[in-house]
PDB file of C-alpha atoms in Angstrom:
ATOM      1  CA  UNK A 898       3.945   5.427  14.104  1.00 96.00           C
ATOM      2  CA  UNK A 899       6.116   4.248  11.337  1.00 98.00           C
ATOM      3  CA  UNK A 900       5.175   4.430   8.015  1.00 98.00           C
ATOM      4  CA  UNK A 901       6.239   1.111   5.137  1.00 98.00           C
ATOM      5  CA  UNK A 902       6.093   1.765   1.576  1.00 98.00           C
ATOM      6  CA  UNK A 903       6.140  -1.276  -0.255  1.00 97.00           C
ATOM      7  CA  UNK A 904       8.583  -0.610  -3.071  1.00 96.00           C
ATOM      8  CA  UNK A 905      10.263  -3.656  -3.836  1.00 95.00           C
ATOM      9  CA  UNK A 906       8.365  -4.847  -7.107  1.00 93.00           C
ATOM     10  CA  UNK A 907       9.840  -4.451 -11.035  1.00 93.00           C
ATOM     11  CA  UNK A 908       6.801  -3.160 -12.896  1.00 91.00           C
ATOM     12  CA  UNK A 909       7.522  -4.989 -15.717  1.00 90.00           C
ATOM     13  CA  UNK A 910       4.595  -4.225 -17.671  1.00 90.00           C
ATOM     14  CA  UNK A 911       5.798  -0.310 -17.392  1.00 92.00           C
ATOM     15  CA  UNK A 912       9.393  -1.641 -19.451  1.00 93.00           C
ATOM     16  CA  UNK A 913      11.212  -0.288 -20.533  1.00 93.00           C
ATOM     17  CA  UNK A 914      10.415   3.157 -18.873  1.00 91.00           C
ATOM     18  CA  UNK A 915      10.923   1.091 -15.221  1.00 93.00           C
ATOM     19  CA  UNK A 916      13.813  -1.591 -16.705  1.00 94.00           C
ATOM     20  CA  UNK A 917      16.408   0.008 -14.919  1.00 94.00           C
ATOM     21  CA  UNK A 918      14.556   2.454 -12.397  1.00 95.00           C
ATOM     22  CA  UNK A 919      12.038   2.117 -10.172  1.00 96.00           C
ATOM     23  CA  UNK A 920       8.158   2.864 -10.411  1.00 95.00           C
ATOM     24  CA  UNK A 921       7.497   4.942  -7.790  1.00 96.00           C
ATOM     25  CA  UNK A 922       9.832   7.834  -8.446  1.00 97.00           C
ATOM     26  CA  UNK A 923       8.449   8.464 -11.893  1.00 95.00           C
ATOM     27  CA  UNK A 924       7.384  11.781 -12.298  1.00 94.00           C
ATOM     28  CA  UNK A 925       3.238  12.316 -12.028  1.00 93.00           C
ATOM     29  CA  UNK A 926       2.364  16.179 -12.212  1.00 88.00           C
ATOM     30  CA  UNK A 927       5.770  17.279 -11.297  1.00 89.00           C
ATOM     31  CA  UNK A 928       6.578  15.189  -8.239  1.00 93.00           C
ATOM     32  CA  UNK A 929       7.568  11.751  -7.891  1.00 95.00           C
ATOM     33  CA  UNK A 930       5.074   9.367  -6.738  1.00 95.00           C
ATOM     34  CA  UNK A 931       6.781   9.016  -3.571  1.00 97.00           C
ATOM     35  CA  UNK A 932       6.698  12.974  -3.108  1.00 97.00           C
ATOM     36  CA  UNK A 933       2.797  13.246  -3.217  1.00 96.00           C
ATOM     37  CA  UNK A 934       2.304   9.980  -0.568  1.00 97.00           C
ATOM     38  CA  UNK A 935       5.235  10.657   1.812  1.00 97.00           C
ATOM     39  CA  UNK A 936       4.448  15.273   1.220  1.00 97.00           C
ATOM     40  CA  UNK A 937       0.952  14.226   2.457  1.00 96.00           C
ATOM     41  CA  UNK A 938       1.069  11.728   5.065  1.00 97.00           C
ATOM     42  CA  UNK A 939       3.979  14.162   6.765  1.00 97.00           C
ATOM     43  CA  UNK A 940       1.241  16.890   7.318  1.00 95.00           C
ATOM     44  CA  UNK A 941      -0.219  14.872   9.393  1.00 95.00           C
ATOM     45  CA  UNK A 942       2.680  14.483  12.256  1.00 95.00           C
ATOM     46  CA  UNK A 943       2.371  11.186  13.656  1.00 96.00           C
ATOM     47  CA  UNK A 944       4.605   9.318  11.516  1.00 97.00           C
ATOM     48  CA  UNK A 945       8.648   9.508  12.769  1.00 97.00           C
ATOM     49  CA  UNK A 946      10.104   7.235  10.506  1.00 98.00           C
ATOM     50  CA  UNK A 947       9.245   6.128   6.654  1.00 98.00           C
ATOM     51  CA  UNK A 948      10.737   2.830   5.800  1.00 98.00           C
ATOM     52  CA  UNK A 949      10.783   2.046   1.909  1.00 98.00           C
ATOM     53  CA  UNK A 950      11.288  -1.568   1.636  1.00 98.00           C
ATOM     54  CA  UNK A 951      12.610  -1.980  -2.060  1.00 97.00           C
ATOM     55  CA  UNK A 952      14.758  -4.406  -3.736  1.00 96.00           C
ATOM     56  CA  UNK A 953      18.532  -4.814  -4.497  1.00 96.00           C
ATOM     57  CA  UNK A 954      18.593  -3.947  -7.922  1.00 96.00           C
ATOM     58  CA  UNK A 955      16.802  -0.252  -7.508  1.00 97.00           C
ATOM     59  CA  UNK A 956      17.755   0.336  -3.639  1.00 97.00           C
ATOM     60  CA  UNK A 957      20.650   2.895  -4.740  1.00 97.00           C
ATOM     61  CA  UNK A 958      17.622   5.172  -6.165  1.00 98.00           C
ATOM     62  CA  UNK A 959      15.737   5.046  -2.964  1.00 98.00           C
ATOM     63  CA  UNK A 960      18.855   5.403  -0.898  1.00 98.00           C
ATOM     64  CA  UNK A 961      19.529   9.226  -3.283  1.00 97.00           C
ATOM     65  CA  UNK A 962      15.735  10.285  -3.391  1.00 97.00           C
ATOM     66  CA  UNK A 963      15.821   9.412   1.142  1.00 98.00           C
ATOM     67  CA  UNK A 964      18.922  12.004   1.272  1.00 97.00           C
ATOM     68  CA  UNK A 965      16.955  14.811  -0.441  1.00 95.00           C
ATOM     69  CA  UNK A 966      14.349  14.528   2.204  1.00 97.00           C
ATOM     70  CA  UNK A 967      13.705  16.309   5.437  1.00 96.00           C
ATOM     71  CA  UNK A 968      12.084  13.446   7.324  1.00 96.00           C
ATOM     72  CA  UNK A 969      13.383  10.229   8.825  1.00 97.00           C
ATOM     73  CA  UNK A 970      13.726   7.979   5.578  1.00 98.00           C
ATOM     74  CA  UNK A 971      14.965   4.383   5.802  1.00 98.00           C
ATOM     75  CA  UNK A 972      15.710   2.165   2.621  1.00 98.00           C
ATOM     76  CA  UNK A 973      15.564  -1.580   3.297  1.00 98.00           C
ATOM     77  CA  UNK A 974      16.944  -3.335   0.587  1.00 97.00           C
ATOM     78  CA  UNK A 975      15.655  -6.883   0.522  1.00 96.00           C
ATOM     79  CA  UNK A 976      18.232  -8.671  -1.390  1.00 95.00           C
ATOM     80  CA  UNK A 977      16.175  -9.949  -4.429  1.00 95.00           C
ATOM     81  CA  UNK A 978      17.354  -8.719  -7.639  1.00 92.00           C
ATOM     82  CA  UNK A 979      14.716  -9.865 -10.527  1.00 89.00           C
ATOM     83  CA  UNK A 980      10.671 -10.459 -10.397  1.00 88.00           C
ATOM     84  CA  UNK A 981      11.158 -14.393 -10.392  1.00 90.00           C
ATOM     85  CA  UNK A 982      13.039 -13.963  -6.935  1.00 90.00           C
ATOM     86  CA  UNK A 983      11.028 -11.175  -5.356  1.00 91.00           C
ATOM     87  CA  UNK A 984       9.857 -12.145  -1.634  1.00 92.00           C
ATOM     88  CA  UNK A 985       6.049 -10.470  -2.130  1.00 93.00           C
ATOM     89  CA  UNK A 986       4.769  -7.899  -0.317  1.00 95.00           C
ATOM     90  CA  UNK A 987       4.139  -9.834   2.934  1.00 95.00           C
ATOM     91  CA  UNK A 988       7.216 -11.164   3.405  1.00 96.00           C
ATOM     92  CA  UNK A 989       8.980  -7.855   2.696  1.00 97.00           C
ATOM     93  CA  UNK A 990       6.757  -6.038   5.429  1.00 97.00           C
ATOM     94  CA  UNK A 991       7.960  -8.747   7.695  1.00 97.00           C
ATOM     95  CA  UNK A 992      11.619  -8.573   6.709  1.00 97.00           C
ATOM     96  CA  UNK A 993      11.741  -4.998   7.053  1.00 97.00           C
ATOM     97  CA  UNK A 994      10.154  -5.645  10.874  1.00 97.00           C
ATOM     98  CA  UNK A 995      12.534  -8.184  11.459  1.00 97.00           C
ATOM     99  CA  UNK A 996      15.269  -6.217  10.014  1.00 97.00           C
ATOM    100  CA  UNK A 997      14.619  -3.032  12.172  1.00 97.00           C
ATOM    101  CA  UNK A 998      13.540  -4.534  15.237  1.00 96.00           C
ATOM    102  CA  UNK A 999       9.864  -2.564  14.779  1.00 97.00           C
ATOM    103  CA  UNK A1000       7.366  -2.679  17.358  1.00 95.00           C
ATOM    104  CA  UNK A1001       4.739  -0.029  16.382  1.00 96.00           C
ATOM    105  CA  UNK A1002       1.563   0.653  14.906  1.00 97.00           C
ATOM    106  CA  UNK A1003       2.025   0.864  10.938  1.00 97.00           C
ATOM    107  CA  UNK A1004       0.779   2.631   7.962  1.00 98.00           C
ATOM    108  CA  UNK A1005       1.545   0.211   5.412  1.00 98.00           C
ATOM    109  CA  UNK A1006       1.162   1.658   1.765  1.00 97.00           C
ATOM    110  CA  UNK A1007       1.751   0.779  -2.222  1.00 95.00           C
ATOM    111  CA  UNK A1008       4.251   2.968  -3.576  1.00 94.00           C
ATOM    112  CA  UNK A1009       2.957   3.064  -6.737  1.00 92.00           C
ATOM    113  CA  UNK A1010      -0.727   4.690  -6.442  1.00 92.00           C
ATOM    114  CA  UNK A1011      -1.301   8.758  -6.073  1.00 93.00           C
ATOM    115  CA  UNK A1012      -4.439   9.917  -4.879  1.00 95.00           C
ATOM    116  CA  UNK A1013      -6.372  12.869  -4.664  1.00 93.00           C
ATOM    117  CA  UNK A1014      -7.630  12.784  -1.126  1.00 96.00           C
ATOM    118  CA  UNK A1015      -5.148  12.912   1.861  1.00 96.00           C
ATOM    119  CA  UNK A1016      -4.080   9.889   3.625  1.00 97.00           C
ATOM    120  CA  UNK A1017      -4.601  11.827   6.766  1.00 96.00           C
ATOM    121  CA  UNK A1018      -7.689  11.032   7.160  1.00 96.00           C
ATOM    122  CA  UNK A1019      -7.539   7.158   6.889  1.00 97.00           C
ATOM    123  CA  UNK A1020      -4.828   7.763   9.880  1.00 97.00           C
ATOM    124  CA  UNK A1021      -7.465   9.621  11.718  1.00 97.00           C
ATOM    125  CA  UNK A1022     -10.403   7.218  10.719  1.00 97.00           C
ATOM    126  CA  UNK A1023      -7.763   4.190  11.994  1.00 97.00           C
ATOM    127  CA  UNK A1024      -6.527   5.862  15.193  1.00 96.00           C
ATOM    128  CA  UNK A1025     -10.023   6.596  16.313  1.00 96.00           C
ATOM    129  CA  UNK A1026     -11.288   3.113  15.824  1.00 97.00           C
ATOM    130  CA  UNK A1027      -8.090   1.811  17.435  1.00 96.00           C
ATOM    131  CA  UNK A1028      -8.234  -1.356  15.678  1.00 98.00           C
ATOM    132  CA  UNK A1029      -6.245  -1.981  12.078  1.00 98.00           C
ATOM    133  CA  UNK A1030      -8.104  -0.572   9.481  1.00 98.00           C
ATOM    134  CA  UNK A1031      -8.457  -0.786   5.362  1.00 98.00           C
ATOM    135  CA  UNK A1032      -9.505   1.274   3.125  1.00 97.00           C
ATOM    136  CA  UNK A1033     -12.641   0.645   0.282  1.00 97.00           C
ATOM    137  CA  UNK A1034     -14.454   1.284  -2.954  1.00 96.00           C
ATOM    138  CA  UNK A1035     -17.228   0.814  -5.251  1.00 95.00           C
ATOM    139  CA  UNK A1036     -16.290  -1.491  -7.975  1.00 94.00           C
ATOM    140  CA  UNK A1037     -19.395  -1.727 -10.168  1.00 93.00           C
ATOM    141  CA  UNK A1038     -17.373  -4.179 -12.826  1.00 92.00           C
ATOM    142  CA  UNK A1039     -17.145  -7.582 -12.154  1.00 90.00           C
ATOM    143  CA  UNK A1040     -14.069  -8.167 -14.694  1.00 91.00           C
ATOM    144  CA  UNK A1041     -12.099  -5.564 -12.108  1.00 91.00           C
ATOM    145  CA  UNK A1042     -13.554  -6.912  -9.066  1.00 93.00           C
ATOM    146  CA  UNK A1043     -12.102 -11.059  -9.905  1.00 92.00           C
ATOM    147  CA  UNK A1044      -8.724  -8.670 -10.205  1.00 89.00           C
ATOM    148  CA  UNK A1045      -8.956  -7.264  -7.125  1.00 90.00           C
ATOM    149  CA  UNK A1046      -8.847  -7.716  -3.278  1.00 91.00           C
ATOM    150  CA  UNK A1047     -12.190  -7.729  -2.249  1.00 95.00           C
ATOM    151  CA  UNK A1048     -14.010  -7.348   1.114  1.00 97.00           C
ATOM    152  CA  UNK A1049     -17.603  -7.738   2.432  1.00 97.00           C
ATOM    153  CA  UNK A1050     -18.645  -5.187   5.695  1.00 97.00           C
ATOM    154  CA  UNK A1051     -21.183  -5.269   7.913  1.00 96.00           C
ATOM    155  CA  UNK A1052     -23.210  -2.459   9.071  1.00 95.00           C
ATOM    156  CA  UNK A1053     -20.542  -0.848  11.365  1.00 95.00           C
ATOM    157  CA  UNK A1054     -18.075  -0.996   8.941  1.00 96.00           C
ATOM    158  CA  UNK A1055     -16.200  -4.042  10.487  1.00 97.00           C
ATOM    159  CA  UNK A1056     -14.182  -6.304   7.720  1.00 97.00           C
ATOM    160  CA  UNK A1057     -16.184  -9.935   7.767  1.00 97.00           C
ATOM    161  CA  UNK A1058     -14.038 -11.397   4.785  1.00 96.00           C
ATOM    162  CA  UNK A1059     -11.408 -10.660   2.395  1.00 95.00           C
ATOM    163  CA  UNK A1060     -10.200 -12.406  -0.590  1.00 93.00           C
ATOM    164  CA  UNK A1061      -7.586 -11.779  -3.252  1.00 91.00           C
ATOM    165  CA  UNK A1062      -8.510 -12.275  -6.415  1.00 91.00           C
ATOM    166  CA  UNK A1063     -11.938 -14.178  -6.013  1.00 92.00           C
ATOM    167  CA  UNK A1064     -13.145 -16.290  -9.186  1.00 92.00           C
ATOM    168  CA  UNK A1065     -17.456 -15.578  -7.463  1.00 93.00           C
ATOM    169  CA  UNK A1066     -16.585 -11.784  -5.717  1.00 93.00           C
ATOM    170  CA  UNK A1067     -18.593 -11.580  -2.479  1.00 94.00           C
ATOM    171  CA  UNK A1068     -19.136  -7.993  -2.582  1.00 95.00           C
ATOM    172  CA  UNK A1069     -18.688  -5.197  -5.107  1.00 96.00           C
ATOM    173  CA  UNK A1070     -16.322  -3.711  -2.491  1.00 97.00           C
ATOM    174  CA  UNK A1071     -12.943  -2.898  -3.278  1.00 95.00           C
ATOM    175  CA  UNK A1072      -9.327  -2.908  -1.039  1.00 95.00           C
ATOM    176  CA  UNK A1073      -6.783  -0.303  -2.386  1.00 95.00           C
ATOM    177  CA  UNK A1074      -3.056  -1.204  -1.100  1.00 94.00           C
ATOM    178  CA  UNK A1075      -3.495   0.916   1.935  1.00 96.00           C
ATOM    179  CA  UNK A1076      -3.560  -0.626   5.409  1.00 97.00           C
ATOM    180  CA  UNK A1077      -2.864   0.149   9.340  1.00 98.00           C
ATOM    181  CA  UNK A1078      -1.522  -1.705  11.333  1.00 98.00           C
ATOM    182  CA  UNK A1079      -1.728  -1.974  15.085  1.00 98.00           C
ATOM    183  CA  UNK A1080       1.237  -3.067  16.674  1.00 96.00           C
ATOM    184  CA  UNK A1081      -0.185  -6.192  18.675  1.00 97.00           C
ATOM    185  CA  UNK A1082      -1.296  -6.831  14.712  1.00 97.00           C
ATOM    186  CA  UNK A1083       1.757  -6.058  13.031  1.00 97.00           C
ATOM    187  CA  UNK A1084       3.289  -8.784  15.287  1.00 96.00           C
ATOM    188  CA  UNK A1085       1.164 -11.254  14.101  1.00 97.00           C
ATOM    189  CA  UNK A1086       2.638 -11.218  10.624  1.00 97.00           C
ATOM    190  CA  UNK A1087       4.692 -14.371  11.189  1.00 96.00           C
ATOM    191  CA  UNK A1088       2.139 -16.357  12.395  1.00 97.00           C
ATOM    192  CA  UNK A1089       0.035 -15.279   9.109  1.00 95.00           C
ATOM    193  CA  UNK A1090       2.729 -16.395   7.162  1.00 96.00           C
ATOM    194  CA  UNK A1091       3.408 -19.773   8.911  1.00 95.00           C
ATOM    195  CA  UNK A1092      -0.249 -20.355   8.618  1.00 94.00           C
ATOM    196  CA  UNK A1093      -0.373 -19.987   5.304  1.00 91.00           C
ATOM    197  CA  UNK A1094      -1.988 -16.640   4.116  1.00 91.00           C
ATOM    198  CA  UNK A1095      -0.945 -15.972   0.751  1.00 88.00           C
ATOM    199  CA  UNK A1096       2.479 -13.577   0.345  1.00 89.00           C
ATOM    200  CA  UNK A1097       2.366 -11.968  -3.126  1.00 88.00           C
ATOM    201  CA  UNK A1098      -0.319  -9.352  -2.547  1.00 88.00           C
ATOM    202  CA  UNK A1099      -0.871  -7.220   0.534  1.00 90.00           C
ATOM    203  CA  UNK A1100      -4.445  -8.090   0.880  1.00 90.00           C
ATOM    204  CA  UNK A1101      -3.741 -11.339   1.602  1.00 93.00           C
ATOM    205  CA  UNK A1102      -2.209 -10.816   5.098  1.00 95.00           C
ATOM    206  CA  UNK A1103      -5.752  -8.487   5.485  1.00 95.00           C
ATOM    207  CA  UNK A1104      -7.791 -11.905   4.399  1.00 95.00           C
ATOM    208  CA  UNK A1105      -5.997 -13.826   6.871  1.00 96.00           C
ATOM    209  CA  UNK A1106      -6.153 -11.425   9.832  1.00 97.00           C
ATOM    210  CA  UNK A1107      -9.507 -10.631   9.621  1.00 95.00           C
ATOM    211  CA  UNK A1108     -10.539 -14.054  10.873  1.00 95.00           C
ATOM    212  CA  UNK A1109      -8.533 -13.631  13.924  1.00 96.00           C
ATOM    213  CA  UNK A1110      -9.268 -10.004  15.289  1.00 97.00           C
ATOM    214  CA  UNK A1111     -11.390  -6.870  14.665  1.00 97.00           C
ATOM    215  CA  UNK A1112     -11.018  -5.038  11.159  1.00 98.00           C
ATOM    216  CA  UNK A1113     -12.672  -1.572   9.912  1.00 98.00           C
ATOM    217  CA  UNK A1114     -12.861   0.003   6.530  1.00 98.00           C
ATOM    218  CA  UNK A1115     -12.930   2.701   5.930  1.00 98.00           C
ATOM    219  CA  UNK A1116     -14.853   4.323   2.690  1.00 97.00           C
ATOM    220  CA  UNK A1117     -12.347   6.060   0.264  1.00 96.00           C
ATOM    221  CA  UNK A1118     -12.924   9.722   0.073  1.00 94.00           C
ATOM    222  CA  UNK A1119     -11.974  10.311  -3.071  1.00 94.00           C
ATOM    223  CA  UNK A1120      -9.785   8.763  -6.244  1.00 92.00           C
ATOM    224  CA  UNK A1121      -6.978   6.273  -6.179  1.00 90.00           C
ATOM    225  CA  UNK A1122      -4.721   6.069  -9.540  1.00 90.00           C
ATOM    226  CA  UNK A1123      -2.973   3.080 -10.442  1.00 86.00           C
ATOM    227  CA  UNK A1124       0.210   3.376 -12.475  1.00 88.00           C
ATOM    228  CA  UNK A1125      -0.327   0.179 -14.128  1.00 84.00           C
ATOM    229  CA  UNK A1126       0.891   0.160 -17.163  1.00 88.00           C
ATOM    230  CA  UNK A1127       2.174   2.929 -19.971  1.00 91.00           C
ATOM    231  CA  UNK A1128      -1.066   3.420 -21.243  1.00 89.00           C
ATOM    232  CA  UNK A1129      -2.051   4.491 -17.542  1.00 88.00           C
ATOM    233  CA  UNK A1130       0.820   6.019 -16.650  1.00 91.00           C
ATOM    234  CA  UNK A1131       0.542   8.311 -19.540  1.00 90.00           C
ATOM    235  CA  UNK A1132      -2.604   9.330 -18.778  1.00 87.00           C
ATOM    236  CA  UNK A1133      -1.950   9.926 -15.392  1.00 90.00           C
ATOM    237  CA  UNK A1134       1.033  11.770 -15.850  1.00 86.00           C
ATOM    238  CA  UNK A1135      -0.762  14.344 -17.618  1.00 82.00           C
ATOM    239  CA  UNK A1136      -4.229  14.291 -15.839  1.00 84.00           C
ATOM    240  CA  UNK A1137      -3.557  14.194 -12.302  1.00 89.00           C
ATOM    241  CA  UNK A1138      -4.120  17.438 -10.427  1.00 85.00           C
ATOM    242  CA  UNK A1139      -3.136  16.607  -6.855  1.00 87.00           C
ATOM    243  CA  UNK A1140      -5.196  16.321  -3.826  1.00 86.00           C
ATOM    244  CA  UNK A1141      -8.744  17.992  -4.309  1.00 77.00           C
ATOM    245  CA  UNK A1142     -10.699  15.800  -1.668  1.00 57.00           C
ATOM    246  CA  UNK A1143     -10.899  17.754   1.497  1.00 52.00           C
TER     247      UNK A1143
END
């Protein structure tokens, strides 16, 4: 199983802390952001390769923080070089499959969120349904949910609809940036694409697919934390406490 880390935004409502370094190797409780996902998902030992897919203008970061690593890390730099050329994060998880030649299932995660529940268990929930899988949560605010990628379930927990973004939210249910892939799905990226699903945000590859095969969702165990902004990341720098969800 290969593991993509989508890396390849500018945070440019963190400037000027992120103008000329990337978001997810800021420090949060003493570790980079990267060090709590990639730490955690490696206990698990399924994964034998992490792929970050960033962009040209912070790849050299990525490319260090890989070397200090024990596990298989690959940086794909995807050319772009500001946020008015960026690709979005659809097209950079099919650039980086086009680019390695990958033909695997796929944990496909933000690189910008810690949590405090392991990711293991999403990758056990997934494997065990055998179908792609997202992740969701309550959201009892209607001003977050019309921000958000939201998804309505039925009683098995199988994804009916998904929608980025929705101006009359369907559900109060919530998609974090956290999604795996089956390979016979990951392949049919592309054909999302040429069909028209949106590209920016990763949900909208979910939205598209779930029309077309079966989806599960998985309820979030715990807390997801969004380094958003300065005000957030503030906060979360000094708040967060690691993984406490067992």
């Amino acid at each position: 199983m290969k593991c993509l880390i989508l890396a390849a935004g500018y945070a440019t409502r963190l400037y000027p802390l992120t103008e000329n370094f990337p978001k997810p190797l800021l420090e949060v409780g003493g570790k980079t952001i990267l060090d709590w996902l990639v730490d955690d998902i490696d206990t698990a030992g399924l994964v034998d390769e992490y792929i970050v897919i960033s962009n040209h203008k912070f790849a050299h970061h990525f490319f260090e923080w890989a070397a200090s690593k024990p596990m298989k890390i690959t940086v794909v730099d995807d050319g772009t070089s500001s946020n008015e050329t960026r690709l979005g994060a659809v097209k950079d998880i099919q650039f980086a499959i086009d680019k390695l030649g990958l033909d695997d299932d796929m944990l496909v995660i933000a690189g910008d969120n810690v949590l405090d529940f392991s990711l293991t268990q999403f990758i056990r929930y997934a494997r065990g349904k055998n179908t792609s899988c997202i992740m969701r949560y309550y959201e009892p605010e209607e001003k977050t949910l019309v921000k958000s990628g939201v998804v309505e379930i039925d009683q098995y927990d199988r994804v009916l609809s998904m929608e980025e973004k929705p101006a009359e939210p369907k559900s109060h249910w919530c998609c974090p940036p956290f999604y795996y892939y089956t390979h016979l799905d990951a392949k049919l990226i592309a054909k999302g694409i040429e069909s028209g699903c949106g590209t920016d945000a990763p949900g909208s590859y979910i939205a598209w697919l779930c029309q077309q095969t079966v989806i599960h969702a998985m309820e979030m165990p715990g807390k997801r934390f969004d380094v958003g902004n300065l005000e957030s990341y503030n906060k979360i720098k000094t708040g967060y406490k690691g993984i406490i969800v067992c």
